């Protein structure tokens, strides 16, 4: 029987599944990042504090990275929508994953935590 985290990723269909799994591996590769099942979704903590999460946008049916302190990051591709504190980065799972863009935004998010 799979734990809730693994089950979340396993039940997705391709190409969403592949994109989410790639983002999962990318996030877990950072030193100080730990993965947890919180609020019914995969949440990533940096040095013990909430950092970001992975989810699928209901309206656009695209995976995204939700950044906890996203409102403090000025990047044209981050969406605030109706969130007070967080911003999201939509990832088009039908195209190549923009690894450099993701890493650039994560670098800014890590800088806020130092």
Short mmCIF file of N, CA and C in Angstrom, two decimals:
data_model
loop_
_atom_site.label_atom_id
_atom_site.label_comp_id
_atom_site.label_asym_id
_atom_site.label_seq_id
_atom_site.Cartn_x
_atom_site.Cartn_y
_atom_site.Cartn_z
N UNK A 1 0.84 -1.18 0.00
CA UNK A 1 0.00 0.00 0.00
C UNK A 1 0.89 1.25 0.00
N UNK A 2 0.58 2.18 -0.88
CA UNK A 2 1.37 3.39 -1.00
C UNK A 2 1.00 4.42 0.06
N UNK A 3 1.98 5.22 0.47
CA UNK A 3 1.67 6.32 1.38
C UNK A 3 0.94 7.41 0.58
N UNK A 4 0.26 8.35 1.24
CA UNK A 4 -0.53 9.36 0.52
C UNK A 4 0.28 10.17 -0.50
N UNK A 5 1.53 10.47 -0.19
CA UNK A 5 2.37 11.21 -1.14
C UNK A 5 2.58 10.44 -2.43
N UNK A 6 3.05 9.21 -2.28
CA UNK A 6 3.30 8.39 -3.47
C UNK A 6 2.01 8.10 -4.24
N UNK A 7 0.93 7.90 -3.51
CA UNK A 7 -0.36 7.64 -4.14
C UNK A 7 -0.82 8.85 -4.97
N UNK A 8 -0.60 10.06 -4.45
CA UNK A 8 -0.98 11.27 -5.17
C UNK A 8 -0.33 11.28 -6.55
N UNK A 9 0.97 11.01 -6.61
CA UNK A 9 1.68 11.04 -7.88
C UNK A 9 1.30 9.85 -8.76
N UNK A 10 1.12 8.70 -8.15
CA UNK A 10 0.84 7.47 -8.90
C UNK A 10 -0.51 7.53 -9.62
N UNK A 11 -1.49 8.18 -9.01
CA UNK A 11 -2.84 8.17 -9.59
C UNK A 11 -3.03 9.15 -10.75
N UNK A 12 -2.08 10.00 -10.99
CA UNK A 12 -2.18 10.96 -12.09
C UNK A 12 -1.91 10.26 -13.43
N UNK A 13 -2.50 10.79 -14.48
CA UNK A 13 -2.28 10.24 -15.82
C UNK A 13 -1.22 11.06 -16.53
N UNK A 14 -0.54 10.41 -17.46
CA UNK A 14 0.46 11.10 -18.27
C UNK A 14 -0.25 12.10 -19.18
N UNK A 15 0.31 13.21 -19.52
CA UNK A 15 1.64 13.70 -19.19
C UNK A 15 1.71 14.47 -17.87
N UNK A 16 0.55 14.66 -17.20
CA UNK A 16 0.56 15.35 -15.89
C UNK A 16 1.47 14.63 -14.90
N UNK A 17 1.37 13.33 -14.86
CA UNK A 17 2.15 12.54 -13.92
C UNK A 17 3.64 12.76 -14.11
N UNK A 18 4.11 12.69 -15.34
CA UNK A 18 5.53 12.87 -15.62
C UNK A 18 6.02 14.25 -15.21
N UNK A 19 5.21 15.26 -15.47
CA UNK A 19 5.57 16.64 -15.11
C UNK A 19 5.65 16.79 -13.59
N UNK A 20 4.64 16.30 -12.89
CA UNK A 20 4.63 16.39 -11.42
C UNK A 20 5.79 15.61 -10.81
N UNK A 21 6.07 14.44 -11.35
CA UNK A 21 7.19 13.65 -10.83
C UNK A 21 8.52 14.36 -11.07
N UNK A 22 8.66 15.01 -12.22
CA UNK A 22 9.87 15.76 -12.50
C UNK A 22 10.03 16.90 -11.48
N UNK A 23 8.95 17.64 -11.24
CA UNK A 23 9.00 18.74 -10.27
C UNK A 23 9.31 18.22 -8.87
N UNK A 24 8.76 17.07 -8.54
CA UNK A 24 9.03 16.46 -7.24
C UNK A 24 10.51 16.16 -7.06
N UNK A 25 11.10 15.53 -8.06
CA UNK A 25 12.53 15.19 -8.01
C UNK A 25 13.37 16.46 -7.96
N UNK A 26 13.00 17.45 -8.75
CA UNK A 26 13.74 18.72 -8.79
C UNK A 26 13.75 19.37 -7.40
N UNK A 27 12.58 19.45 -6.77
CA UNK A 27 12.49 20.07 -5.45
C UNK A 27 13.26 19.29 -4.38
N UNK A 28 13.10 17.97 -4.39
CA UNK A 28 13.75 17.15 -3.38
C UNK A 28 15.28 17.15 -3.50
N UNK A 29 15.79 17.55 -4.65
CA UNK A 29 17.24 17.57 -4.87
C UNK A 29 17.91 18.73 -4.13
N UNK A 30 17.16 19.73 -3.74
CA UNK A 30 17.73 20.88 -3.03
C UNK A 30 18.04 20.49 -1.59
N UNK A 31 19.20 20.91 -1.14
CA UNK A 31 19.62 20.65 0.24
C UNK A 31 18.70 21.41 1.20
N UNK A 32 18.21 20.73 2.20
CA UNK A 32 17.35 21.37 3.19
C UNK A 32 15.87 21.23 2.90
N UNK A 33 15.52 20.65 1.73
CA UNK A 33 14.10 20.46 1.37
C UNK A 33 13.64 19.09 1.84
N UNK A 34 12.49 19.07 2.50
CA UNK A 34 11.85 17.81 2.89
C UNK A 34 10.42 17.80 2.37
N UNK A 35 9.94 16.61 2.06
CA UNK A 35 8.61 16.45 1.48
C UNK A 35 7.66 15.92 2.53
N UNK A 36 6.44 16.50 2.57
CA UNK A 36 5.42 16.09 3.55
C UNK A 36 4.06 16.06 2.87
N UNK A 37 3.14 15.32 3.45
CA UNK A 37 1.74 15.32 3.02
C UNK A 37 1.00 16.24 3.98
N UNK A 38 0.62 17.42 3.51
CA UNK A 38 -0.02 18.42 4.37
C UNK A 38 -1.17 19.06 3.59
N UNK A 39 -2.27 19.28 4.26
CA UNK A 39 -3.47 19.87 3.63
C UNK A 39 -3.95 19.06 2.43
N UNK A 40 -3.63 17.78 2.40
CA UNK A 40 -4.06 16.91 1.31
C UNK A 40 -3.30 17.11 0.02
N UNK A 41 -2.07 17.60 0.12
CA UNK A 41 -1.25 17.79 -1.08
C UNK A 41 0.24 17.69 -0.73
N UNK A 42 1.08 17.48 -1.74
CA UNK A 42 2.52 17.39 -1.49
C UNK A 42 3.07 18.77 -1.13
N UNK A 43 3.63 18.88 0.05
CA UNK A 43 4.17 20.14 0.55
C UNK A 43 5.66 19.97 0.77
N UNK A 44 6.41 21.01 0.47
CA UNK A 44 7.86 20.97 0.60
C UNK A 44 8.29 22.03 1.60
N UNK A 45 9.08 21.58 2.56
CA UNK A 45 9.58 22.45 3.62
C UNK A 45 11.06 22.71 3.38
N UNK A 46 11.47 23.92 3.70
CA UNK A 46 12.88 24.28 3.62
C UNK A 46 13.34 24.60 5.03
N UNK A 47 14.27 23.81 5.51
CA UNK A 47 14.81 23.95 6.86
C UNK A 47 13.68 24.02 7.90
N UNK A 48 12.69 23.14 7.73
CA UNK A 48 11.62 23.01 8.71
C UNK A 48 10.46 23.98 8.56
N UNK A 49 10.49 24.87 7.56
CA UNK A 49 9.41 25.83 7.37
C UNK A 49 8.76 25.62 6.01
N UNK A 50 7.44 25.86 5.95
CA UNK A 50 6.72 25.68 4.69
C UNK A 50 7.35 26.54 3.60
N UNK A 51 7.58 25.91 2.45
CA UNK A 51 8.27 26.59 1.35
C UNK A 51 7.41 26.63 0.08
N UNK A 52 6.96 25.46 -0.36
CA UNK A 52 6.14 25.41 -1.58
C UNK A 52 5.34 24.11 -1.61
N UNK A 53 4.47 24.00 -2.61
CA UNK A 53 3.67 22.79 -2.77
C UNK A 53 3.41 22.56 -4.25
N UNK A 54 3.00 21.37 -4.59
CA UNK A 54 2.64 21.02 -5.97
C UNK A 54 1.15 20.75 -6.04
N UNK A 55 0.53 21.23 -7.10
CA UNK A 55 -0.90 21.01 -7.28
C UNK A 55 -1.25 21.17 -8.74
N UNK A 56 -2.50 20.91 -9.08
CA UNK A 56 -2.99 21.08 -10.45
C UNK A 56 -4.07 22.15 -10.44
N UNK A 57 -3.91 23.15 -11.29
CA UNK A 57 -4.86 24.26 -11.37
C UNK A 57 -6.18 23.74 -11.94
N UNK A 58 -7.24 24.00 -11.23
CA UNK A 58 -8.56 23.50 -11.63
C UNK A 58 -9.01 24.08 -12.98
N UNK A 59 -8.83 25.37 -13.17
CA UNK A 59 -9.31 26.04 -14.38
C UNK A 59 -8.47 25.69 -15.60
N UNK A 60 -7.15 25.69 -15.45
CA UNK A 60 -6.26 25.47 -16.59
C UNK A 60 -5.80 24.02 -16.75
N UNK A 61 -6.10 23.18 -15.76
CA UNK A 61 -5.66 21.78 -15.74
C UNK A 61 -4.17 21.66 -16.01
N UNK A 62 -3.40 22.52 -15.35
CA UNK A 62 -1.94 22.49 -15.47
C UNK A 62 -1.33 22.36 -14.07
N UNK A 63 -0.25 21.60 -13.97
CA UNK A 63 0.44 21.53 -12.69
C UNK A 63 1.07 22.87 -12.36
N UNK A 64 1.25 23.11 -11.07
CA UNK A 64 1.92 24.34 -10.68
C UNK A 64 2.68 24.16 -9.39
N UNK A 65 3.64 25.06 -9.19
CA UNK A 65 4.36 25.16 -7.93
C UNK A 65 3.78 26.36 -7.21
N UNK A 66 3.26 26.13 -6.02
CA UNK A 66 2.75 27.22 -5.19
C UNK A 66 3.83 27.63 -4.20
N UNK A 67 4.25 28.87 -4.26
CA UNK A 67 5.31 29.37 -3.39
C UNK A 67 4.70 30.10 -2.20
N UNK A 68 5.04 29.64 -1.00
CA UNK A 68 4.44 30.18 0.22
C UNK A 68 4.64 31.68 0.34
N UNK A 69 5.84 32.18 0.12
CA UNK A 69 6.10 33.63 0.19
C UNK A 69 6.19 34.25 -1.19
N UNK A 70 5.42 33.72 -2.11
CA UNK A 70 5.46 34.19 -3.49
C UNK A 70 5.14 35.65 -3.68
N UNK A 71 4.33 36.22 -2.78
CA UNK A 71 3.98 37.64 -2.93
C UNK A 71 5.20 38.55 -2.82
N UNK A 72 6.28 38.03 -2.24
CA UNK A 72 7.51 38.81 -2.08
C UNK A 72 8.44 38.67 -3.28
N UNK A 73 8.04 37.86 -4.26
CA UNK A 73 8.87 37.63 -5.43
C UNK A 73 8.25 38.34 -6.62
N UNK A 74 9.04 39.18 -7.26
CA UNK A 74 8.57 39.89 -8.44
C UNK A 74 9.02 39.17 -9.70
N UNK A 75 8.18 38.32 -10.24
CA UNK A 75 8.49 37.62 -11.49
C UNK A 75 7.23 37.62 -12.34
N UNK A 76 7.38 37.96 -13.60
CA UNK A 76 6.22 38.11 -14.48
C UNK A 76 5.40 36.84 -14.68
N UNK A 77 5.99 35.68 -14.47
CA UNK A 77 5.26 34.43 -14.68
C UNK A 77 4.56 33.90 -13.43
N UNK A 78 4.73 34.57 -12.32
CA UNK A 78 4.05 34.14 -11.09
C UNK A 78 2.66 34.78 -11.03
N UNK A 79 1.67 33.97 -10.71
CA UNK A 79 0.28 34.44 -10.60
C UNK A 79 -0.14 34.49 -9.13
N UNK A 80 -0.79 35.57 -8.75
CA UNK A 80 -1.27 35.71 -7.37
C UNK A 80 -2.71 35.20 -7.27
N UNK A 81 -3.52 35.49 -8.25
CA UNK A 81 -4.95 35.18 -8.25
C UNK A 81 -5.58 35.69 -6.95
N UNK A 82 -6.33 34.86 -6.24
CA UNK A 82 -7.02 35.33 -5.03
C UNK A 82 -6.25 34.97 -3.76
N UNK A 83 -5.01 34.65 -3.90
CA UNK A 83 -4.19 34.26 -2.75
C UNK A 83 -3.59 35.50 -2.10
N UNK A 84 -3.55 35.52 -0.79
CA UNK A 84 -2.99 36.68 -0.07
C UNK A 84 -1.47 36.60 0.02
N UNK A 85 -0.95 35.43 0.29
CA UNK A 85 0.47 35.29 0.56
C UNK A 85 1.23 34.57 -0.55
N UNK A 86 0.56 33.66 -1.20
CA UNK A 86 1.22 32.78 -2.16
C UNK A 86 1.04 33.26 -3.59
N UNK A 87 1.99 32.85 -4.41
CA UNK A 87 1.88 32.97 -5.86
C UNK A 87 2.18 31.62 -6.45
N UNK A 88 1.72 31.40 -7.66
CA UNK A 88 1.94 30.11 -8.30
C UNK A 88 2.66 30.28 -9.63
N UNK A 89 3.38 29.24 -10.00
CA UNK A 89 4.03 29.16 -11.31
C UNK A 89 3.40 28.00 -12.05
N UNK A 90 2.58 28.32 -13.05
CA UNK A 90 1.96 27.29 -13.89
C UNK A 90 3.02 26.65 -14.77
N UNK A 91 2.93 25.34 -14.94
CA UNK A 91 3.85 24.61 -15.79
C UNK A 91 3.02 23.94 -16.88
N UNK A 92 3.31 24.26 -18.13
CA UNK A 92 2.60 23.62 -19.24
C UNK A 92 3.18 22.23 -19.45
N UNK A 93 2.41 21.22 -19.07
CA UNK A 93 2.88 19.84 -19.15
C UNK A 93 2.89 19.30 -20.57
N UNK A 94 2.41 20.08 -21.52
CA UNK A 94 2.42 19.67 -22.93
C UNK A 94 3.70 20.13 -23.64
N UNK A 95 4.49 20.94 -22.94
CA UNK A 95 5.73 21.48 -23.51
C UNK A 95 6.92 21.06 -22.64
N UNK A 96 8.12 21.40 -23.10
CA UNK A 96 9.30 21.15 -22.29
C UNK A 96 9.20 21.94 -20.99
N UNK A 97 9.63 21.33 -19.91
CA UNK A 97 9.59 21.98 -18.60
C UNK A 97 10.68 23.05 -18.55
N UNK A 98 10.31 24.29 -18.19
CA UNK A 98 11.28 25.40 -18.17
C UNK A 98 12.17 25.34 -16.91
N UNK A 99 13.12 24.42 -16.91
CA UNK A 99 13.95 24.18 -15.73
C UNK A 99 14.68 25.44 -15.27
N UNK A 100 15.25 26.20 -16.20
CA UNK A 100 16.00 27.40 -15.82
C UNK A 100 15.09 28.43 -15.16
N UNK A 101 13.89 28.60 -15.68
CA UNK A 101 12.94 29.55 -15.09
C UNK A 101 12.56 29.11 -13.68
N UNK A 102 12.27 27.83 -13.53
CA UNK A 102 11.89 27.29 -12.22
C UNK A 102 13.03 27.50 -11.23
N UNK A 103 14.24 27.16 -11.63
CA UNK A 103 15.39 27.30 -10.73
C UNK A 103 15.66 28.76 -10.38
N UNK A 104 15.44 29.67 -11.32
CA UNK A 104 15.63 31.09 -11.05
C UNK A 104 14.62 31.59 -10.00
N UNK A 105 13.37 31.17 -10.13
CA UNK A 105 12.34 31.57 -9.19
C UNK A 105 12.59 30.93 -7.82
N UNK A 106 12.98 29.66 -7.81
CA UNK A 106 13.29 29.00 -6.55
C UNK A 106 14.47 29.66 -5.86
N UNK A 107 15.44 30.10 -6.63
CA UNK A 107 16.60 30.81 -6.06
C UNK A 107 16.14 32.06 -5.33
N UNK A 108 15.22 32.81 -5.93
CA UNK A 108 14.67 33.99 -5.28
C UNK A 108 13.91 33.62 -4.01
N UNK A 109 13.16 32.51 -4.06
CA UNK A 109 12.40 32.08 -2.90
C UNK A 109 13.33 31.63 -1.77
N UNK A 110 14.41 30.93 -2.11
CA UNK A 110 15.39 30.53 -1.10
C UNK A 110 16.04 31.74 -0.47
N UNK A 111 16.32 32.76 -1.26
CA UNK A 111 16.98 33.97 -0.75
C UNK A 111 16.12 34.66 0.31
N UNK A 112 14.81 34.56 0.18
CA UNK A 112 13.91 35.15 1.18
C UNK A 112 14.03 34.45 2.53
N UNK A 113 14.44 33.20 2.52
CA UNK A 113 14.51 32.40 3.73
C UNK A 113 15.86 32.48 4.45
N UNK A 114 16.81 33.16 3.84
CA UNK A 114 18.15 33.22 4.45
C UNK A 114 18.33 34.45 5.28
#
